[in-house]
Coordinates of C-alpha atoms and ligand atoms in Angstrom, one line a residue:
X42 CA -16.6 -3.4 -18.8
X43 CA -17.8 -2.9 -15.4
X44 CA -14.9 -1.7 -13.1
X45 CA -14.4 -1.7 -9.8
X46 CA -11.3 0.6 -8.1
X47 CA -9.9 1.2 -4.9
X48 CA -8.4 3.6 -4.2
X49 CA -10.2 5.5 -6.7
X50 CA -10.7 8.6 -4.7
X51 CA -6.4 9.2 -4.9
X52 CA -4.1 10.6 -7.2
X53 CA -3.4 7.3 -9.4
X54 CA -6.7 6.3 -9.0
X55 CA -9.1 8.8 -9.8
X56 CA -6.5 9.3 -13.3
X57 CA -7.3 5.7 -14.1
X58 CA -11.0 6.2 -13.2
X59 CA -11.4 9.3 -15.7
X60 CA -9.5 7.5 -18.8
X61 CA -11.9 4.0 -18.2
X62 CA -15.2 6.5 -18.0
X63 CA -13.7 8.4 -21.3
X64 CA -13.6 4.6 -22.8
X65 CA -16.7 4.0 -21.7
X66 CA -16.6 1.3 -18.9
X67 CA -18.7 1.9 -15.8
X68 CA -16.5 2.0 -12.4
X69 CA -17.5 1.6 -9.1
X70 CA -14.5 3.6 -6.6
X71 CA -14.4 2.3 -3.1
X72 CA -12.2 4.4 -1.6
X73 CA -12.1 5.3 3.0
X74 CA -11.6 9.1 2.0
X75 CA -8.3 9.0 4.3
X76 CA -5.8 9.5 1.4
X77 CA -8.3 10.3 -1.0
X78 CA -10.9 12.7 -1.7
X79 CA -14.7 13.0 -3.0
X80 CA -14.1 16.2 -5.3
X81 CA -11.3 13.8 -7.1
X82 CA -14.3 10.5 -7.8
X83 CA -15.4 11.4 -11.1
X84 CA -19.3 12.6 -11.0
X85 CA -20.2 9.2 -13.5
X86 CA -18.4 6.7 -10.9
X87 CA -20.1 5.4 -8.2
X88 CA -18.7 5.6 -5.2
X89 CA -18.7 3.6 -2.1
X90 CA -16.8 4.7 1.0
X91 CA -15.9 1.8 2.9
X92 CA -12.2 0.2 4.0
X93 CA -10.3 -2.6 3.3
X94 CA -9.8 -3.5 6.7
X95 CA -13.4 -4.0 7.1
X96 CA -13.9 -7.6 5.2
X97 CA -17.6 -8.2 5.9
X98 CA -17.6 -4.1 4.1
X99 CA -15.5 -5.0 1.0
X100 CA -16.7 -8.7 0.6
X101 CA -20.4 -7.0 0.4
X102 CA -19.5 -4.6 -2.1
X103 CA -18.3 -7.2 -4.1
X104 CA -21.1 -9.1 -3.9
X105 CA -23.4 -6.3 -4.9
X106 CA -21.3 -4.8 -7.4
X107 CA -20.3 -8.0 -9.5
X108 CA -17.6 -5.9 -11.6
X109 CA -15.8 -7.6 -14.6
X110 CA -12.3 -6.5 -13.5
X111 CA -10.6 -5.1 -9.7
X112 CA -7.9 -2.1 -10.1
X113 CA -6.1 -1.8 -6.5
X114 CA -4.6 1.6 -6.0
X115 CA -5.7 1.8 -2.2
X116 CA -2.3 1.7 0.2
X117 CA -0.2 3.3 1.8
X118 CA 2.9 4.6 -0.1
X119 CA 5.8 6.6 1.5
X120 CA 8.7 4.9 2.3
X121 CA 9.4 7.6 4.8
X122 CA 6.5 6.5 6.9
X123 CA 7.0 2.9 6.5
X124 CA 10.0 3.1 7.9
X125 CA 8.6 4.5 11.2
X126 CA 5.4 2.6 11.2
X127 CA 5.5 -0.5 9.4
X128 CA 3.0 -2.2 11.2
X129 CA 0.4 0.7 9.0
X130 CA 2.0 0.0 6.0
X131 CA 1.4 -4.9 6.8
X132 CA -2.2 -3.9 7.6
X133 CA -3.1 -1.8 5.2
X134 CA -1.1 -2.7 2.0
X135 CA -0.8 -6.7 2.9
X136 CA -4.1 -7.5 5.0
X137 CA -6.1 -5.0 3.4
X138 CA -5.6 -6.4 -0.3
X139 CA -6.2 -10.2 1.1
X140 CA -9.8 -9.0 2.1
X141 CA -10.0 -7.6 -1.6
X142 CA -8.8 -10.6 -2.9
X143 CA -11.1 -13.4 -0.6
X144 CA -14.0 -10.7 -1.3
X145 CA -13.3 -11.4 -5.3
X146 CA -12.8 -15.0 -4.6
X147 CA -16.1 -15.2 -3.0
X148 CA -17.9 -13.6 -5.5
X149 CA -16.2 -15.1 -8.7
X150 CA -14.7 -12.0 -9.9
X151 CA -11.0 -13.2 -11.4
X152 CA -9.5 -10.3 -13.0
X153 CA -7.0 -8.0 -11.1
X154 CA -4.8 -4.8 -11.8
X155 CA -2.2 -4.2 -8.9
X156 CA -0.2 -1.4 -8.3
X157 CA 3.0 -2.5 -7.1
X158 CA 6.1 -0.4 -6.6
X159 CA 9.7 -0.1 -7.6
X160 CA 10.2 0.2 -4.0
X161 CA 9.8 -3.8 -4.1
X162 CA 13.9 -4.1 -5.9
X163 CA 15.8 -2.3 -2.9
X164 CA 19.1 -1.5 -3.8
X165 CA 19.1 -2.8 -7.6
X166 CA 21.7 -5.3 -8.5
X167 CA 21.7 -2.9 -11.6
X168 CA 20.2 -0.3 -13.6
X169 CA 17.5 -0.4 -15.9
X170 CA 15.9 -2.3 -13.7
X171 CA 13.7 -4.8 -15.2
X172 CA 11.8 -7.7 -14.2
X173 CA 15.1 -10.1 -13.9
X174 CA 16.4 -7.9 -11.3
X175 CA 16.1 -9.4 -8.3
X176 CA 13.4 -8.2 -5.4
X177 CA 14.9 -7.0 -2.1
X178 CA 13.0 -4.4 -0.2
X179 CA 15.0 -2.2 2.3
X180 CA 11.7 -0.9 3.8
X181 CA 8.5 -2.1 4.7
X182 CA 6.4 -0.4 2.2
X183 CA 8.4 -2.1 -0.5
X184 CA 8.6 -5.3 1.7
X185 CA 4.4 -5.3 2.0
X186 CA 3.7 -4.5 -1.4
X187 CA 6.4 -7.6 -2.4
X188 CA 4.2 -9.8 0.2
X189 CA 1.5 -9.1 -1.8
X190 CA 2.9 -9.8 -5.4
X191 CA 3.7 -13.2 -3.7
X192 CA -0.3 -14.0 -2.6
X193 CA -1.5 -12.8 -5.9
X194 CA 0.8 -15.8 -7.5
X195 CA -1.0 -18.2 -5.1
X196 CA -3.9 -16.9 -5.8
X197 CA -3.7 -16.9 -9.6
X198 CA -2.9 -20.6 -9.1
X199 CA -5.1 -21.6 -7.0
X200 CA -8.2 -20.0 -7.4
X201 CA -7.7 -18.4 -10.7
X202 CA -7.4 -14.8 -10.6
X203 CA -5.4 -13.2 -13.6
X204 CA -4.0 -10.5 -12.4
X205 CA -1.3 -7.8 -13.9
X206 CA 1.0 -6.3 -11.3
X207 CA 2.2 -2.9 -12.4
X208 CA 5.4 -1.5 -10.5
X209 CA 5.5 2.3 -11.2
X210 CA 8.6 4.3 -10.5
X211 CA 7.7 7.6 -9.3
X212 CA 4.4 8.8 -10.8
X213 CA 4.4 12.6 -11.3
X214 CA 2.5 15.1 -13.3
X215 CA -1.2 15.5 -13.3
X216 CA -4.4 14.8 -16.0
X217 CA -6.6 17.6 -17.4
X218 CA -8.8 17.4 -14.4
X219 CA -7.2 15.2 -11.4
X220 CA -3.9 16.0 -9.9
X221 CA -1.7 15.2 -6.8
X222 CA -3.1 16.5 -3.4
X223 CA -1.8 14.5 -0.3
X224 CA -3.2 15.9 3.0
X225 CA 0.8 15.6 4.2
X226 CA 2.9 16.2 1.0
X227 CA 6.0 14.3 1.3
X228 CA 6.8 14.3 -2.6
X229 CA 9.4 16.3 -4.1
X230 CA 7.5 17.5 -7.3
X231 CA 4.8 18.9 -5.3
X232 CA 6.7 20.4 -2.6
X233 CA 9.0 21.8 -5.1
X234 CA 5.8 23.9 -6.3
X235 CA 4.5 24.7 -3.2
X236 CA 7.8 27.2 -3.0
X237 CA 6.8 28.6 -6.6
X238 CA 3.6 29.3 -5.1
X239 CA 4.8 31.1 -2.0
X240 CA 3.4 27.9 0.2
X241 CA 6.8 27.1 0.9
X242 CA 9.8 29.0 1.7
X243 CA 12.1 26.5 0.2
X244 CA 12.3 23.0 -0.6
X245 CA 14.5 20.0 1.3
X246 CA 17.3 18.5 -0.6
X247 CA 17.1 14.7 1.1
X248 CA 21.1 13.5 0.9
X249 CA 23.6 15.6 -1.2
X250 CA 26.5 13.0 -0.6
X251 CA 24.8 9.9 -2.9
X252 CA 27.7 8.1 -4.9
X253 CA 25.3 10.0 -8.4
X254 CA 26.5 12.6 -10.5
X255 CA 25.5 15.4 -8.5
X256 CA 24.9 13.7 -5.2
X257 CA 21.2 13.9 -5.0
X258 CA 18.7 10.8 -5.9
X259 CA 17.7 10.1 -9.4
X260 CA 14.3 8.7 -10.6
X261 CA 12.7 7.6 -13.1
X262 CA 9.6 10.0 -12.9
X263 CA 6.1 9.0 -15.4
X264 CA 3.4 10.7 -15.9
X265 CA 0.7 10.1 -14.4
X266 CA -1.8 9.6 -17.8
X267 CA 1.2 7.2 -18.7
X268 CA 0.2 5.4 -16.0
X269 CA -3.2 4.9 -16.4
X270 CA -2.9 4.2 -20.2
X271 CA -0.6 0.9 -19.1
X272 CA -3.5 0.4 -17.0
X273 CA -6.0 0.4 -19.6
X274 CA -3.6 -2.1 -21.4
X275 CA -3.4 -4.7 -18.7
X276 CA -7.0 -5.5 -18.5
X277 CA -6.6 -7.0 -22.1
X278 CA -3.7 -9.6 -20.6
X279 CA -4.9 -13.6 -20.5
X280 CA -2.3 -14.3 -18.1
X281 CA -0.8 -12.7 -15.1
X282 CA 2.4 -10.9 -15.4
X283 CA 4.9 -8.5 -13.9
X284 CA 5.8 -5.3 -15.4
X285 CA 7.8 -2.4 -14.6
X286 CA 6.7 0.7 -15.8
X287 CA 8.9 3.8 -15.9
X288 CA 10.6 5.8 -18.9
X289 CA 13.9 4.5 -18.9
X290 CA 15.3 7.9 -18.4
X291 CA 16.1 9.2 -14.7
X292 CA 16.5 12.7 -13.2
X293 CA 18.1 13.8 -10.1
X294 CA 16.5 15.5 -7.4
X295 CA 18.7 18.7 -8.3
X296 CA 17.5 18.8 -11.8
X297 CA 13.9 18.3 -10.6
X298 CA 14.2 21.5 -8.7
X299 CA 15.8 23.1 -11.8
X300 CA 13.1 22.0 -14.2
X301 CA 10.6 23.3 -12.1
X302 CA 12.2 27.1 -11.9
X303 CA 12.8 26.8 -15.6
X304 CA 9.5 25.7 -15.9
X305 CA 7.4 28.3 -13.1
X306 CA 9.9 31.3 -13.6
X307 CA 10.6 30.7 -9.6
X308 CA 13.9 31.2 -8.0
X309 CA 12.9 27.9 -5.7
X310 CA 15.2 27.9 -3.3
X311 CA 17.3 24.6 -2.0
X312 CA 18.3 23.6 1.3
X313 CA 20.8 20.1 1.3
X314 CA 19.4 18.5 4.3
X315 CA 20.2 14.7 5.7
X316 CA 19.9 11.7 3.9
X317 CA 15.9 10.4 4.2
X318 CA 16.3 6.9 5.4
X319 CA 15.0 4.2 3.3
X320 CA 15.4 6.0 0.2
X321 CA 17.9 4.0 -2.9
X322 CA 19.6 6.3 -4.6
X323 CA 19.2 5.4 -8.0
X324 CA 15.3 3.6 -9.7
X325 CA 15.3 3.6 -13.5
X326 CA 13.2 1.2 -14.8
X327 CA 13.4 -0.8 -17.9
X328 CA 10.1 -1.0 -19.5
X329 CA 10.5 -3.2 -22.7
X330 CA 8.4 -6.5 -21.0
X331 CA 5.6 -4.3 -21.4
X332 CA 6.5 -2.5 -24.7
X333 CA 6.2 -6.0 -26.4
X334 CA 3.8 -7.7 -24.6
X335 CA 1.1 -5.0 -24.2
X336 CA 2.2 -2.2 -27.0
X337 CA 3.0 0.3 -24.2
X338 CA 4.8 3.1 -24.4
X339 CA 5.4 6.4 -22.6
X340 CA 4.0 9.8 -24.6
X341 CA 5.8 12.0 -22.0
X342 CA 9.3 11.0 -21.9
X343 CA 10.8 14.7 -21.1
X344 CA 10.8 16.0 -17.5
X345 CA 9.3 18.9 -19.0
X346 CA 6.0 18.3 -19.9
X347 CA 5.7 16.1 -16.7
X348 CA 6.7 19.3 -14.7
X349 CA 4.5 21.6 -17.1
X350 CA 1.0 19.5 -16.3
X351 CA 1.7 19.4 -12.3
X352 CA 2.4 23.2 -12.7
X353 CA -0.6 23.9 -14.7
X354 CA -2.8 21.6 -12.3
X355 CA -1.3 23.2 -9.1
X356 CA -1.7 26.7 -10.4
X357 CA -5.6 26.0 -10.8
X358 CA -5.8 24.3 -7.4
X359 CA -3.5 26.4 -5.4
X360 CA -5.1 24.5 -2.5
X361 CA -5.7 21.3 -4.0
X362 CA -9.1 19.8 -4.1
X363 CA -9.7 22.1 -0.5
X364 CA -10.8 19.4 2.0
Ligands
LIG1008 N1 12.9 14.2 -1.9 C1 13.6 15.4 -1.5 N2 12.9 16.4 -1.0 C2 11.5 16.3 -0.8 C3 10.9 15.1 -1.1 C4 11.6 14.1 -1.7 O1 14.8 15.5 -1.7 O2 10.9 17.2 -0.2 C5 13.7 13.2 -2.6 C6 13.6 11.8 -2.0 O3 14.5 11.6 -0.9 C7 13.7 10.9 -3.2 C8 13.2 11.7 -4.3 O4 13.2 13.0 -3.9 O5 15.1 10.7 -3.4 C9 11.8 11.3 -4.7 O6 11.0 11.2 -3.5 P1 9.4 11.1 -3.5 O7 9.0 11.1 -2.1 O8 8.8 12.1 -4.4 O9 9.2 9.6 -4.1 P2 9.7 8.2 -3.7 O10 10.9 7.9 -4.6 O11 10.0 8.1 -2.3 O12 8.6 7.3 -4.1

């Protein structure tokens, strides 16, 4: 198959992009560079650097390119940020996917893979949270990626596109080759590593007072070739459909930090800071929708191994891919 990714130049992305060029598809990355980078397209993809934003840009690419399937990783994705500059997160994540989607429409191209969040259910009404739980975002990057779960419907009904939106917990971990380099780190795992690599001289605790066994958040963390396998999987789906995608097991931010000294020999230490706002304080997903629709199923379920490929990945890029 013939596909085309944005966002393939990112941490999600350019994961998918190595296991579809392993299988053998061709992929075509349009990526702006802002969150991603060059050294992480994989040499066989093709990549165009243009931005979403731009829809004469994207609905020429399109055009051109003709792809078989769309997989759309380019947004923007911390809650943090969202919550001080939502009007980044409306234009990027909501207008910036409608010019993908009228680009596709234009050119006839009806398949879509979305990457949605867990960010979409809020506050759950309960834990696992599957697809019957219901959607209330308490910030805007959930709220944008949920406005755009809601176009793909109309668009699926009226003009066609099958689409399969994926709503990842908290990816983590990294692929033999690609791994997690964000020009601003705001992620635990990754900042937790920076201090085992003497980058950091500790790492932030965000919110020791949660109503959770230890007081600190807990998520659902998957890895990240996890992730791409479900991926993979969707593009064989006739109809659209929701799934959540996380392990089913959670962690708390505590025994992230633990893991990782375990795991890196690294006293790491801690500092309890305020809560971060925005943040629920407990995501585990409940993945079985997509265990017996698609025959997914996570090979990493311990923290462990999750940790132990983000440490090996970080220990060989100290400074990530450098740019
Ligand atoms: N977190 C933290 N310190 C950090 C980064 C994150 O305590 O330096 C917490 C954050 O508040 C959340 C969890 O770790 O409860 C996971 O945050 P991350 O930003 O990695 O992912 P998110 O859940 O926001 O997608």
């Amino acid at each position: 198959m013939k596909i085309f990714v944005t966002g393939g130049a990112g941490y999600i992305g350019s994961n998918c992009v190595d296991q579809l060029i392993r299988r053998g598809d061709e992929v075509v990355v349009f990526d702006n560079l802002t969150e991603g980078h060059r050294a992480a397209v994989h040499p066989q993809a093709k990549l165009i650097v243009g931005d979403l934003q731009d829809a004469g840009c994207i609905s020429a690419a399109m055009q051109a390119e003709r792809p078989d399937a769309v997989m759309h990783f380019a947004a923007n994705a911390l809650v943090g940020e969202s919550m001080v500059n939502p009007s980044k997160y409306f234009n990027n994540n909501v207008r910036g996917g409608l010019n993908l989607l009228d680009a596709m429409v234009t050119a006839g191209v009806k398949r879509f893979v979305f990457s949605s969040t867990c960010a979409t259910f809020g506050v759950p009404e309960r834990v696992p949270i599957d697809e019957s739980v219901p959607q209330r975002p308490i910030n805007p990057y959930g709220q944008s990626k949920l406005m755009f779960e809601d176009i793909l419907r109309w668009y699926d009904r009226l003009h066609g596109i099958v689409f399969v939106s994926l709503r990842y917990f908290n990816a983590a971990g990294a692929g033999e080759t690609y791994g997690e380099d964000h020009r601003i780190e705001t992620h635990l795992i990754p900042n937790v590593l920076k201090v085992a690599l003497g980058q950091r001289e500790s790492v932030d605790v965000f919110g020791g007072d949660y109503e959770t066994p230890d007081g600190s958040c807990i998520r659902d963390y998957i890895h990240i070739i996890d992730l791409a396998e479900a991926h993979l999987l969707a593009l064989t789906r006739k109809e659209s459909a929701f799934y959540n995608l996380g392990t089913g097991g959670g962690n708390s931010v505590f025994e992230v930090i633990e893991c990782c000294r375990r795991i890196t020999g690294h006293p790491i230490p801690a500092v309890v800071k305020p809560r971060r706002p925005g943040d629920p304080p407990r995501l585990i997903a409940g993945s079985a929708k997509i265990e017996a629709e698609l025959g997914w199923k996570p090979r990493f379920q311990k923290l462990d191994a999750i940790i132990a490929s983000a440490w090996a990945w970080h220990q060989k890029h100290p400074h990530g891919y450098g740019d």
